[in-house]
Short mmCIF file of C-alpha atoms in Angstrom, two decimals:
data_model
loop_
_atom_site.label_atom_id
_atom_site.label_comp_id
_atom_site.label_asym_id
_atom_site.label_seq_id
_atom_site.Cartn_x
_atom_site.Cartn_y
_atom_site.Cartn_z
CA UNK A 1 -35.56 278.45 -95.46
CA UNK A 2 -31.73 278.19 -95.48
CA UNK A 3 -30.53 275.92 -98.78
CA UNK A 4 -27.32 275.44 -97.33
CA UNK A 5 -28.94 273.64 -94.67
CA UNK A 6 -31.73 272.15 -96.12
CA UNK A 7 -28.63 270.91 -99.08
CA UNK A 8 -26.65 269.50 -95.92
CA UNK A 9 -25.52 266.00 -95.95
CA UNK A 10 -23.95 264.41 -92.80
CA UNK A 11 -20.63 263.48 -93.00
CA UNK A 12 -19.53 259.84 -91.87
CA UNK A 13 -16.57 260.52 -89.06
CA UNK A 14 -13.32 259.33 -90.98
CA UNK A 15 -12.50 255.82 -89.28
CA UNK A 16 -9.86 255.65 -86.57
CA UNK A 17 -7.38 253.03 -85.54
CA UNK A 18 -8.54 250.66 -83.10
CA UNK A 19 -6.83 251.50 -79.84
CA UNK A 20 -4.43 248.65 -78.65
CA UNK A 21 -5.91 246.51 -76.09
CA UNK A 22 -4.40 247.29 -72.83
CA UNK A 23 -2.62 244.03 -71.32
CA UNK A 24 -3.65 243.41 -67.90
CA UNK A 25 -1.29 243.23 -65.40
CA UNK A 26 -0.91 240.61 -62.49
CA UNK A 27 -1.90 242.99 -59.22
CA UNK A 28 1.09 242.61 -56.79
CA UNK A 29 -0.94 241.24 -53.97
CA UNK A 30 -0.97 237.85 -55.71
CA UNK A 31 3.04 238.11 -55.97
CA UNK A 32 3.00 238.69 -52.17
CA UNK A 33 1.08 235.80 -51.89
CA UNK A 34 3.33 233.46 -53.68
CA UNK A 35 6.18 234.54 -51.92
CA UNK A 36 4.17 233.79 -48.92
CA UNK A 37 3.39 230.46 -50.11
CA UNK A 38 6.74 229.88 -50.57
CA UNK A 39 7.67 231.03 -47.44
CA UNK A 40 5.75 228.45 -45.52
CA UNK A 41 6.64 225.67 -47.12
CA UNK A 42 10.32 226.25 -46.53
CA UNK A 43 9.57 226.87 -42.74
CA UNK A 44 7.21 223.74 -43.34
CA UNK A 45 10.00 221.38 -44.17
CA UNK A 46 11.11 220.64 -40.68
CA UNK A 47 7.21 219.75 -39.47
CA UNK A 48 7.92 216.91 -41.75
CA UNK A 49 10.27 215.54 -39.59
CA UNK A 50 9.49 214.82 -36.36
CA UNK A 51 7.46 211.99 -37.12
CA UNK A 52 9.69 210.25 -38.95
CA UNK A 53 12.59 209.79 -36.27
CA UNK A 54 10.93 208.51 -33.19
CA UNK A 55 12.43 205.43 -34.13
CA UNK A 56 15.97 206.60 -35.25
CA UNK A 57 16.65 208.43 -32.08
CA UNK A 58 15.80 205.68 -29.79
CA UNK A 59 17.86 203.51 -31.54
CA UNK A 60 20.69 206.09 -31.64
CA UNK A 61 20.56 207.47 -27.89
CA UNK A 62 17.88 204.77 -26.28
CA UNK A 63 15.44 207.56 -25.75
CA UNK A 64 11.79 206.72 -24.81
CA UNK A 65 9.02 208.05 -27.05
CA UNK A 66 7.63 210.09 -24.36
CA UNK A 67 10.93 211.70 -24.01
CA UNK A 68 11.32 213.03 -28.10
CA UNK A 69 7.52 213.29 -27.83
CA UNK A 70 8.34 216.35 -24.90
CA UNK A 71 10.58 217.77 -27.48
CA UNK A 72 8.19 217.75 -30.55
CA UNK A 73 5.51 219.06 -27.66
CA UNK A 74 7.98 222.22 -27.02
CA UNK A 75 8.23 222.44 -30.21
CA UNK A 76 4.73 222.92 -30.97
CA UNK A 77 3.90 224.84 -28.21
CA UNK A 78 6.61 227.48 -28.80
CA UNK A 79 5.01 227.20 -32.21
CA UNK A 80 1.73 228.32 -31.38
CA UNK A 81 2.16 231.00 -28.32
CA UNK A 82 4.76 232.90 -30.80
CA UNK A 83 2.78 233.28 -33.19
CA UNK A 84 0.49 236.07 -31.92
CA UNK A 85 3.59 238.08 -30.40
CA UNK A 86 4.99 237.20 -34.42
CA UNK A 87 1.64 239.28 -36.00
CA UNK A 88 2.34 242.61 -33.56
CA UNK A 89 6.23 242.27 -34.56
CA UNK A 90 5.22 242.33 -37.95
CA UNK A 91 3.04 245.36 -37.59
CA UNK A 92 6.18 246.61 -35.61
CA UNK A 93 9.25 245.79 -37.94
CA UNK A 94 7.49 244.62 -40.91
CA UNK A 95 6.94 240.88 -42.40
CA UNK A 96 10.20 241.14 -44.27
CA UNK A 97 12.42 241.44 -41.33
CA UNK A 98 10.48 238.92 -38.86
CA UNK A 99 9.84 236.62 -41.58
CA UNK A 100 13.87 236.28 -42.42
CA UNK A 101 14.80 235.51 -38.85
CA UNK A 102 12.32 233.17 -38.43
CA UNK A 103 13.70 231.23 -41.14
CA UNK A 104 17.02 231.58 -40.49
CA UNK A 105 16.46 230.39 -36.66
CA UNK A 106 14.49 227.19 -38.13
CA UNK A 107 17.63 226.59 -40.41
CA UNK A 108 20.08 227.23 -37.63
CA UNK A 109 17.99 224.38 -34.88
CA UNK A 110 17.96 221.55 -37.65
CA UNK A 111 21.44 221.98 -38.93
CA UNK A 112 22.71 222.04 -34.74
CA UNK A 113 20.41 218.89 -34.15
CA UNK A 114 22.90 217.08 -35.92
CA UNK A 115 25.62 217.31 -33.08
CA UNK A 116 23.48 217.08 -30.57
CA UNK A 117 24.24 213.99 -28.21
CA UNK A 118 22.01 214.51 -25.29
CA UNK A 119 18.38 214.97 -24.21
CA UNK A 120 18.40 218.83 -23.61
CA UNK A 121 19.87 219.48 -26.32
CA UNK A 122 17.36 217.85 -28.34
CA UNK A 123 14.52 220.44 -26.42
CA UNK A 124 16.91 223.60 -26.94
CA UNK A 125 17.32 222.46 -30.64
CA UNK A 126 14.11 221.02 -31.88
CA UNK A 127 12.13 222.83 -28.95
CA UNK A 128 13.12 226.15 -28.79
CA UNK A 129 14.86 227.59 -32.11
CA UNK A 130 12.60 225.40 -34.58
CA UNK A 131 9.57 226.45 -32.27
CA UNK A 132 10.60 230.17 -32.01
CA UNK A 133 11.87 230.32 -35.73
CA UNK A 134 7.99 228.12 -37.51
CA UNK A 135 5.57 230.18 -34.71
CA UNK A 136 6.99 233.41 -36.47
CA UNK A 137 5.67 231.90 -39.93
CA UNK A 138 2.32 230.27 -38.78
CA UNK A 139 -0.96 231.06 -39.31
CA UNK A 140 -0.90 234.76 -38.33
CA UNK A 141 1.42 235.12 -40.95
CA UNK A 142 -0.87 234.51 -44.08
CA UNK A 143 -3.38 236.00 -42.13
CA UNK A 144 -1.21 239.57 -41.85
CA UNK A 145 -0.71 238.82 -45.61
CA UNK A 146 -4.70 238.63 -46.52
CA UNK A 147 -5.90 241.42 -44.18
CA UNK A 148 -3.43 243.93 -45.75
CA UNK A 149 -3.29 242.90 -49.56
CA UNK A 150 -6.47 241.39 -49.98
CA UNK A 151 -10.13 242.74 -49.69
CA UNK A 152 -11.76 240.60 -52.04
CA UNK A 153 -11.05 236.95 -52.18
CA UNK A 154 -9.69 237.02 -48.43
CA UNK A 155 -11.32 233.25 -47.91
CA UNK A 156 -9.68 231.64 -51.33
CA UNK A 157 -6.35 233.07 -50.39
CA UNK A 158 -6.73 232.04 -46.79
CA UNK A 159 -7.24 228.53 -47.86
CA UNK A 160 -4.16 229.09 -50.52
CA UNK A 161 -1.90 229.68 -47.54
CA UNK A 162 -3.28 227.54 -45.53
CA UNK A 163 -2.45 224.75 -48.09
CA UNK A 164 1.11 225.38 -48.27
CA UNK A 165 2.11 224.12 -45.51
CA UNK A 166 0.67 220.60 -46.61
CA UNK A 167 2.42 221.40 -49.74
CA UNK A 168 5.78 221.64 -47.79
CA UNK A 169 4.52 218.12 -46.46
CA UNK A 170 3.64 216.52 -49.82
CA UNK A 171 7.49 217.72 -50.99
CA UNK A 172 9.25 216.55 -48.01
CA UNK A 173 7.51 213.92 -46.15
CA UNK A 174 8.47 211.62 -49.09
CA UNK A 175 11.94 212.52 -49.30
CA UNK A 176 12.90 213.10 -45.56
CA UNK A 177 11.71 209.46 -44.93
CA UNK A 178 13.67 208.17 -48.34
CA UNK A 179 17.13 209.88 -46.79
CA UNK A 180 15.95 208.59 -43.10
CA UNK A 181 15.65 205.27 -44.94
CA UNK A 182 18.55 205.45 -46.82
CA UNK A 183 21.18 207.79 -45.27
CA UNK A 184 19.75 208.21 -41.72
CA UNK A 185 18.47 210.90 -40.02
CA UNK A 186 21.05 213.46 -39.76
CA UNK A 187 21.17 213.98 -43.15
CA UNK A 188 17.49 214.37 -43.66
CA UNK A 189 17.88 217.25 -40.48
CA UNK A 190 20.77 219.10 -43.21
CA UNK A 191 18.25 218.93 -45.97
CA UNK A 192 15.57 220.90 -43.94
CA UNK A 193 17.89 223.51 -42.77
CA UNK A 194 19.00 223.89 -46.01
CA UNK A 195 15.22 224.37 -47.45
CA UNK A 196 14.89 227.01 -44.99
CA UNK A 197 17.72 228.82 -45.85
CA UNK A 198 16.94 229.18 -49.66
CA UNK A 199 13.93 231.10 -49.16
CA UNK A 200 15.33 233.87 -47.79
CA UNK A 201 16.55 235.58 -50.19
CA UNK A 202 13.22 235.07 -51.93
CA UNK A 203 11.65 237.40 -48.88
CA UNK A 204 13.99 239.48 -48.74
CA UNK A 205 13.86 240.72 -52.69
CA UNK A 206 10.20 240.08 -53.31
CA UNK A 207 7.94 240.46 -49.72
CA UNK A 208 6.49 243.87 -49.30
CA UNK A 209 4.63 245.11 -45.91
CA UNK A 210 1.77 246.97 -47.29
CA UNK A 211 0.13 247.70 -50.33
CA UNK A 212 0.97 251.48 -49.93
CA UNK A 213 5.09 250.45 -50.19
CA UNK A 214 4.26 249.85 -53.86
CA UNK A 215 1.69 252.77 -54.23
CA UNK A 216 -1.42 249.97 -54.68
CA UNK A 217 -4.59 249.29 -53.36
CA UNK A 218 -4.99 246.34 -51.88
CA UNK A 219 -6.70 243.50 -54.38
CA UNK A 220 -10.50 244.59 -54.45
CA UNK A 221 -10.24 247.65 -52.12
CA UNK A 222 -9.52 251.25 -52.10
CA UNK A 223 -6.15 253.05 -51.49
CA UNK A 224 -5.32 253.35 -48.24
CA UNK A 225 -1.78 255.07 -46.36
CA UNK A 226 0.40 252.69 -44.78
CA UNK A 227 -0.23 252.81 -41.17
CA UNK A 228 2.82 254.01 -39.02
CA UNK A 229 4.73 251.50 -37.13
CA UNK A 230 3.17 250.06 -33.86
CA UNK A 231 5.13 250.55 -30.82
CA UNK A 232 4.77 247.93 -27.63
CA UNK A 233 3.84 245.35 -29.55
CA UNK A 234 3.75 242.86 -26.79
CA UNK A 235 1.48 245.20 -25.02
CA UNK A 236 -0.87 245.20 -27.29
CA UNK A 237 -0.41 241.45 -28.06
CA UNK A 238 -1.69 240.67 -24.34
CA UNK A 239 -3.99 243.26 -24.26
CA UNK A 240 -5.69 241.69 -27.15
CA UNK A 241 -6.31 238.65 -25.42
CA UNK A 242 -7.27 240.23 -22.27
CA UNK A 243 -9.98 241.91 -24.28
CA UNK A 244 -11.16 238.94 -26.23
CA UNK A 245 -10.87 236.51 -23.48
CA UNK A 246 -13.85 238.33 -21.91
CA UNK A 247 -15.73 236.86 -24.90
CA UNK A 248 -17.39 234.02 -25.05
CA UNK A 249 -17.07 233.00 -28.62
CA UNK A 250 -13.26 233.41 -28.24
CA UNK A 251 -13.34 230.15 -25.67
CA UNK A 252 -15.24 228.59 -27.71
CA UNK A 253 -12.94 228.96 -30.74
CA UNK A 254 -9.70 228.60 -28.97
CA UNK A 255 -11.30 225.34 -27.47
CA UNK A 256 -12.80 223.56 -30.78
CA UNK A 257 -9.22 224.43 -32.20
CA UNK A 258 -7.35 222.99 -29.71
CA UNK A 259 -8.82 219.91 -30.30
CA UNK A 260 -7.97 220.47 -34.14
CA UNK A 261 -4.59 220.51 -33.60
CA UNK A 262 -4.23 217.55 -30.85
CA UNK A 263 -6.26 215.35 -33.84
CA UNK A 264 -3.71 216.48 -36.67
CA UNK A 265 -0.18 218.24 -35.93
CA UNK A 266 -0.08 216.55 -32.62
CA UNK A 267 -1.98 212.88 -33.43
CA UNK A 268 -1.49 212.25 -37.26
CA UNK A 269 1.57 213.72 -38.22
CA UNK A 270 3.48 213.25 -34.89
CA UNK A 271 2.44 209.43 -34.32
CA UNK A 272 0.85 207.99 -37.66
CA UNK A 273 4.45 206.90 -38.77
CA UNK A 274 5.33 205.22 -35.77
CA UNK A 275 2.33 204.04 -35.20
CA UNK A 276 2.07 202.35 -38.57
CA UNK A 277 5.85 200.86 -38.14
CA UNK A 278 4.31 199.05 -34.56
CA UNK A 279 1.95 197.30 -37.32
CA UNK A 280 5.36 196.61 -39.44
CA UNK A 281 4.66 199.07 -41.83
CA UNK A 282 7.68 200.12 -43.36
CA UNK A 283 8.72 203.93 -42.66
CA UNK A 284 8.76 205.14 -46.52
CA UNK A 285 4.83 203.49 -47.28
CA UNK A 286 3.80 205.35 -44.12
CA UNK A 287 5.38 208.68 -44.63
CA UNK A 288 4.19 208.38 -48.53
CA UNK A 289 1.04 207.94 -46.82
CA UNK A 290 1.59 211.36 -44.98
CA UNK A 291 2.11 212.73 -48.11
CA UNK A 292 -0.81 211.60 -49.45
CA UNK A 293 -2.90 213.95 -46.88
CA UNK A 294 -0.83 216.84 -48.41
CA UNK A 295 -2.30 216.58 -51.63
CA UNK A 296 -5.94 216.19 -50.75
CA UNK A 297 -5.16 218.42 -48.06
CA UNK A 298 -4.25 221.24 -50.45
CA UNK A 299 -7.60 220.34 -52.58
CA UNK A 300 -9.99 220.30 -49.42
CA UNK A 301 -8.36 223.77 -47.84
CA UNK A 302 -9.05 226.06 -50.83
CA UNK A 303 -12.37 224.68 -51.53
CA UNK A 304 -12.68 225.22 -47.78
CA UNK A 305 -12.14 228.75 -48.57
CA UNK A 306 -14.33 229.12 -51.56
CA UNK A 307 -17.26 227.77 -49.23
CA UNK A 308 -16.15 229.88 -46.48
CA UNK A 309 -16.94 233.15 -48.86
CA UNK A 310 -20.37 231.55 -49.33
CA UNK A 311 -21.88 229.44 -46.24
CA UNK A 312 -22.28 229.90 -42.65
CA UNK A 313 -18.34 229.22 -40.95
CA UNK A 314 -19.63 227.71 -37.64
CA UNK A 315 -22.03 224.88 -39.69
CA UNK A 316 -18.93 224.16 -42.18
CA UNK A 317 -16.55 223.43 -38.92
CA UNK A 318 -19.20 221.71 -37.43
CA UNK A 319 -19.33 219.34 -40.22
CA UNK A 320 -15.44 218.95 -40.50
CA UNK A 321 -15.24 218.27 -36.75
CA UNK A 322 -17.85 215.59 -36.65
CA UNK A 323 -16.86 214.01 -40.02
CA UNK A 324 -12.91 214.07 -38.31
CA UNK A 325 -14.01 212.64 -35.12
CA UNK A 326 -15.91 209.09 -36.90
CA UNK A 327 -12.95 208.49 -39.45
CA UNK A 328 -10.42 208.22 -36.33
CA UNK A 329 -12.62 205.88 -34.32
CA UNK A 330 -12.11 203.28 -37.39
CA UNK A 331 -8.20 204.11 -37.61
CA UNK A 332 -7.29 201.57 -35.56
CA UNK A 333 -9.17 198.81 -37.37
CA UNK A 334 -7.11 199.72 -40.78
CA UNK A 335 -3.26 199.73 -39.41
CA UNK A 336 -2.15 196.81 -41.34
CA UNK A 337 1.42 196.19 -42.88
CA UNK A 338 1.22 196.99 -46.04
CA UNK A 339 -1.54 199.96 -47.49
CA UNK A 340 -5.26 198.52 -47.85
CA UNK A 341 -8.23 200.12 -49.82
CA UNK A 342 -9.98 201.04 -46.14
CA UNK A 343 -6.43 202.94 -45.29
CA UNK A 344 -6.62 204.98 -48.68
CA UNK A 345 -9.97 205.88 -48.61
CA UNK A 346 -8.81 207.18 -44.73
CA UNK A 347 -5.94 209.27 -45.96
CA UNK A 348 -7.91 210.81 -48.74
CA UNK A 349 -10.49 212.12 -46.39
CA UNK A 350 -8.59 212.96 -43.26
CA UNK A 351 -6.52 215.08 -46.33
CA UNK A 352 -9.66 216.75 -47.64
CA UNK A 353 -10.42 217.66 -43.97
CA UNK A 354 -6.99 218.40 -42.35
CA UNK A 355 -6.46 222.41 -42.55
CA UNK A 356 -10.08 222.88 -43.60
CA UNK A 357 -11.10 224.45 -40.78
CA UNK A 358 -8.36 227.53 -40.83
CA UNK A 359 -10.30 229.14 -43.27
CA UNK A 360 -14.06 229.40 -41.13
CA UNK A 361 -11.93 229.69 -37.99
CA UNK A 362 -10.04 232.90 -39.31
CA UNK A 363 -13.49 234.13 -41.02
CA UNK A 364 -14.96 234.00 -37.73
CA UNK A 365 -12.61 235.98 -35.97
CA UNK A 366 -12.25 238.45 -38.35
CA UNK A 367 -16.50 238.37 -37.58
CA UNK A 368 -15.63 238.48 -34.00
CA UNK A 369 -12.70 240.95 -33.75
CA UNK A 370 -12.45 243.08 -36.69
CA UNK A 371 -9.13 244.81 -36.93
CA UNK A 372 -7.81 242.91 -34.12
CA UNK A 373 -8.27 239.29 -36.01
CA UNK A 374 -4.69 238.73 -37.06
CA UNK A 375 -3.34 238.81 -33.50
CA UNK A 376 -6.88 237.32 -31.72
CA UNK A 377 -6.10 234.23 -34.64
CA UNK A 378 -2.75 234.59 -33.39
CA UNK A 379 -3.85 233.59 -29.83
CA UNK A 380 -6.65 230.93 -31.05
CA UNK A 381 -3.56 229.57 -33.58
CA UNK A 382 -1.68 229.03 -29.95
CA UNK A 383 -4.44 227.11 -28.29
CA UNK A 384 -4.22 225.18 -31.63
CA UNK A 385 -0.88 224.45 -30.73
CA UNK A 386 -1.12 223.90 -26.89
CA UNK A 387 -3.63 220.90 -27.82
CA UNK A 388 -1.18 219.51 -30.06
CA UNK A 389 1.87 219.94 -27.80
CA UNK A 390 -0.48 217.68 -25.17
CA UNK A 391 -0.97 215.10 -27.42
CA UNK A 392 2.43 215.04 -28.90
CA UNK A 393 3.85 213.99 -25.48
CA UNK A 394 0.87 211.94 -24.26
CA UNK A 395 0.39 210.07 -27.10
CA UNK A 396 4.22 208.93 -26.02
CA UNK A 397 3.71 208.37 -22.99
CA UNK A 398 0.27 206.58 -23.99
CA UNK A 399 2.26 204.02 -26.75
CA UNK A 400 4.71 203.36 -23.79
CA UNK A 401 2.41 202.36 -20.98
CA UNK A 402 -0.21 200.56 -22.92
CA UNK A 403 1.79 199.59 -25.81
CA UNK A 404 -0.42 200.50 -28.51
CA UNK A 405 -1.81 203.71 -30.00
CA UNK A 406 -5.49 202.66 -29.73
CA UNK A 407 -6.91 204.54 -26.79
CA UNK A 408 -5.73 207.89 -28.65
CA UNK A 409 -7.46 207.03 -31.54
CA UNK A 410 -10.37 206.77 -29.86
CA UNK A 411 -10.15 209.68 -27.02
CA UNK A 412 -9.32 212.10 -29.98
CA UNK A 413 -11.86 210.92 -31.95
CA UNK A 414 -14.41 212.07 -29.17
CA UNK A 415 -12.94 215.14 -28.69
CA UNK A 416 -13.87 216.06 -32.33
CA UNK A 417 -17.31 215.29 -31.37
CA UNK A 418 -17.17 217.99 -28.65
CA UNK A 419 -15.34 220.58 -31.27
CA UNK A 420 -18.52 220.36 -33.40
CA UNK A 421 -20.70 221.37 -30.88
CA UNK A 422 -18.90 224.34 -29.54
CA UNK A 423 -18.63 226.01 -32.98
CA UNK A 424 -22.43 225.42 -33.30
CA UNK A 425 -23.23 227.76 -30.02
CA UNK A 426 -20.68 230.80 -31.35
CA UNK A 427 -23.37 233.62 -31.28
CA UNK A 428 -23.48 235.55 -34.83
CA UNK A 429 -22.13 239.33 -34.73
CA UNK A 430 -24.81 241.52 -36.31
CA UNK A 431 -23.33 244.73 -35.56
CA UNK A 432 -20.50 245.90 -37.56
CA UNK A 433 -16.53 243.95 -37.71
CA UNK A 434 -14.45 245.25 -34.90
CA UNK A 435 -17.74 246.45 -32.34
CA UNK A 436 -17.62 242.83 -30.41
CA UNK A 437 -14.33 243.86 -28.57
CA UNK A 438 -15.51 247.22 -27.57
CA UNK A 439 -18.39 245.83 -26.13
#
């Protein structure tokens, strides 16, 4: 037997010094998003507008409400059938570059408004620059943004981005209609011009393209090279559609949204101010009403998104449609001139419900279309639009030929009845994200 190691005794390793703990670092994806966030609600600021000067321009120029309704209705068309060209261009040029025209374009229609002393000019001004200039930054935007930076936590951050263009609401509803008030409305048209000017610079140093630019993964994924460029981006825009519109479930969204945005964009924020001022509401409670719906609007989109990750999409908008559709057919009994319990507990919900179905709508067409979401959300973003372009101008032309608001209260309210039961028939993909357009 060997004494020296049968004497052996172990030896205790000397203590070390505990290692520092490593400070985590914010991943870059959620600085995108900010900036993104941002973004919108500086392109947001003029959306706060419209409503609020149906009544100053006809008193200025003598202009019916159908007529500025046509121009809010170009507007928001332009609005929604740029946005899917917007989501090639960015794969094209990069976010950066489209996003910084777009704003400037918005900044350059508001601040010409101002001179503007006919009809058409209101169209090319309001219409077609502000259209051209907030399509660029709609929806497809933030949902370029969360398909390249973001693998996990896509639905939260949808309904993040989502919320800031109520946010943009909530900041400038209240002031636009305190300067309308006040100061009149060409002043309130240099103060969203100028919001949508300060956020450029805010792109331009801060908004990256891809993940890859920075040498990241996106948030919760793997590494992955920056794709090259896309040439004929318009091309592939419309081929998109061509391709999807052979699909059933893409009618059916593009249809149930359509009827989202005649019952919010086009109904409550285009014609709940005036249409509280014909019940001799003043213009500042109404508007602060508006603004209202921002906040609860921000609340009910990102818990939208949180239950997006978790439940069934087309049950969730099914829900939001028919809840929508029985809050507007009581509307009309709650217009009163000054602000009632029964009109609070209205704004609170229609807030909680307002953008809450972006995020199930985008989660279904990323279900539907795989890599091809951005610009098929693109397209079902411009049906979104087209419905609230109609209702923009026929809710004018409605309030001038019967008087009163009331029958599109009720005819929108319906409509969201017929939006919950096309999302319920959307057949479920089983086979894998991106197969359903191949098909």
């Amino acid at each position: 037997m060997n004494p020296t190691t049968e004497s052996a005794v172990p030896v205790a390793p000397l203590p070390t010094a505990p290692e520092a703990p490593r400070r985590r670092r914010v991943h870059r994806a959620w600085i995108v998003a900010a900036v993104t966030f941002v973004t919108i609600i500086g392109g947001a600021a003029f959306n706060s507008l419209p409503g609020l000067l149906f009544d100053p321009l006809q008193d200025d120029f003598g202009w019916s409400r159908g007529r500025i309704g046509l121009a809010v209705s170009l507007d928001m068309a332009l609005y929604g059938l740029t946005a899917p060209f917007a989501a090639a261009l960015m794969d094209r040029f990069g976010i950066r570059r489209v996003v910084a025209v777009a704003l400037t374009m918005v900044a350059a229609g508001a601040l010409a408004s101002v001179w503007m002393t006919a009809a058409w000019q209101l169209m090319l001004y309001w219409g077609l620059l502000v259209g051209l200039g907030t399509g660029s930054m709609a929806l497809a935007f933030s949902a370029t943004v969360t398909n390249r930076w973001f693998v996990a936590r896509r639905g939260l951050v949808t309904g993040i981005l989502t919320a800031a263009g109520a946010s943009g609401q909530l900041v400038f509803l209240p002031l636009c209609a305190w300067i309308v008030d006040r100061h009149g409305w060409r002043p309130a048209s240099v103060t969203v011009a100028l919001a949508a000017l300060v956020v450029v610079p805010f792109v331009w140093l801060l908004m990256r393209d891809h993940p890859a630019d920075v040498g990241l993964a996106p948030y919760g994924g793997d590494y992955v090279e920056k794709p090259a460029p896309t040439r004929g981006a318009a091309r592939r825009t419309v081929r998109v559609l061509f391709e999807a519109a052979r699909t059933g479930p893409f009618w059916l969204l593009a249809g149930s949204f359509a009827i989202c945005g005649a019952s919010t964009n086009g109904l409550i924020r285009t014609h709940f101010v005036p249409s509280a001022h014909d019940h001799h509401m003043p213009i500042t409670a109404a508007a602060s009403l508006l603004a209202v719906i921002g906040i609860f609007d921000i609340i009910g989109t990102v818990f939208s998104g949180w239950l997006t990750d978790r439940f069934d999409a087309r049950r969730l908008l099914a829900v939001y449609y028919a809840l929508r559709g029985v809050s507007l057919l009581f509307l009309p009994l709650l217009m009163h001139p000054t602000v009632e319990p029964p009109m609070v507990l209205f704004i609170v919900f229609y807030g909680l419900d307002w953008v809450a179905t972006v995020p199930p709508t985008l989660a279904l067409c990323r279900e539907q279309y795989g890599e091809d979401s951005a610009i098929v959300f693109g397209w079902v973003l411009a049906s979104h639009q087209v419905g609230a372009a109609l209702v923009a101008f026929l809710g004018g032309v409605a309030r001038d030929y019967f008087g009163t608001y009331d029958v599109v209260w009720y005819a929108a309210g319906a409509l969201c009845a017929v939006a919950a039961l096309m999302v319920l028939v959307i057949r479920r993909v089983r086979e894998p994200a991106g197969a359903a357009l191949a098909a």
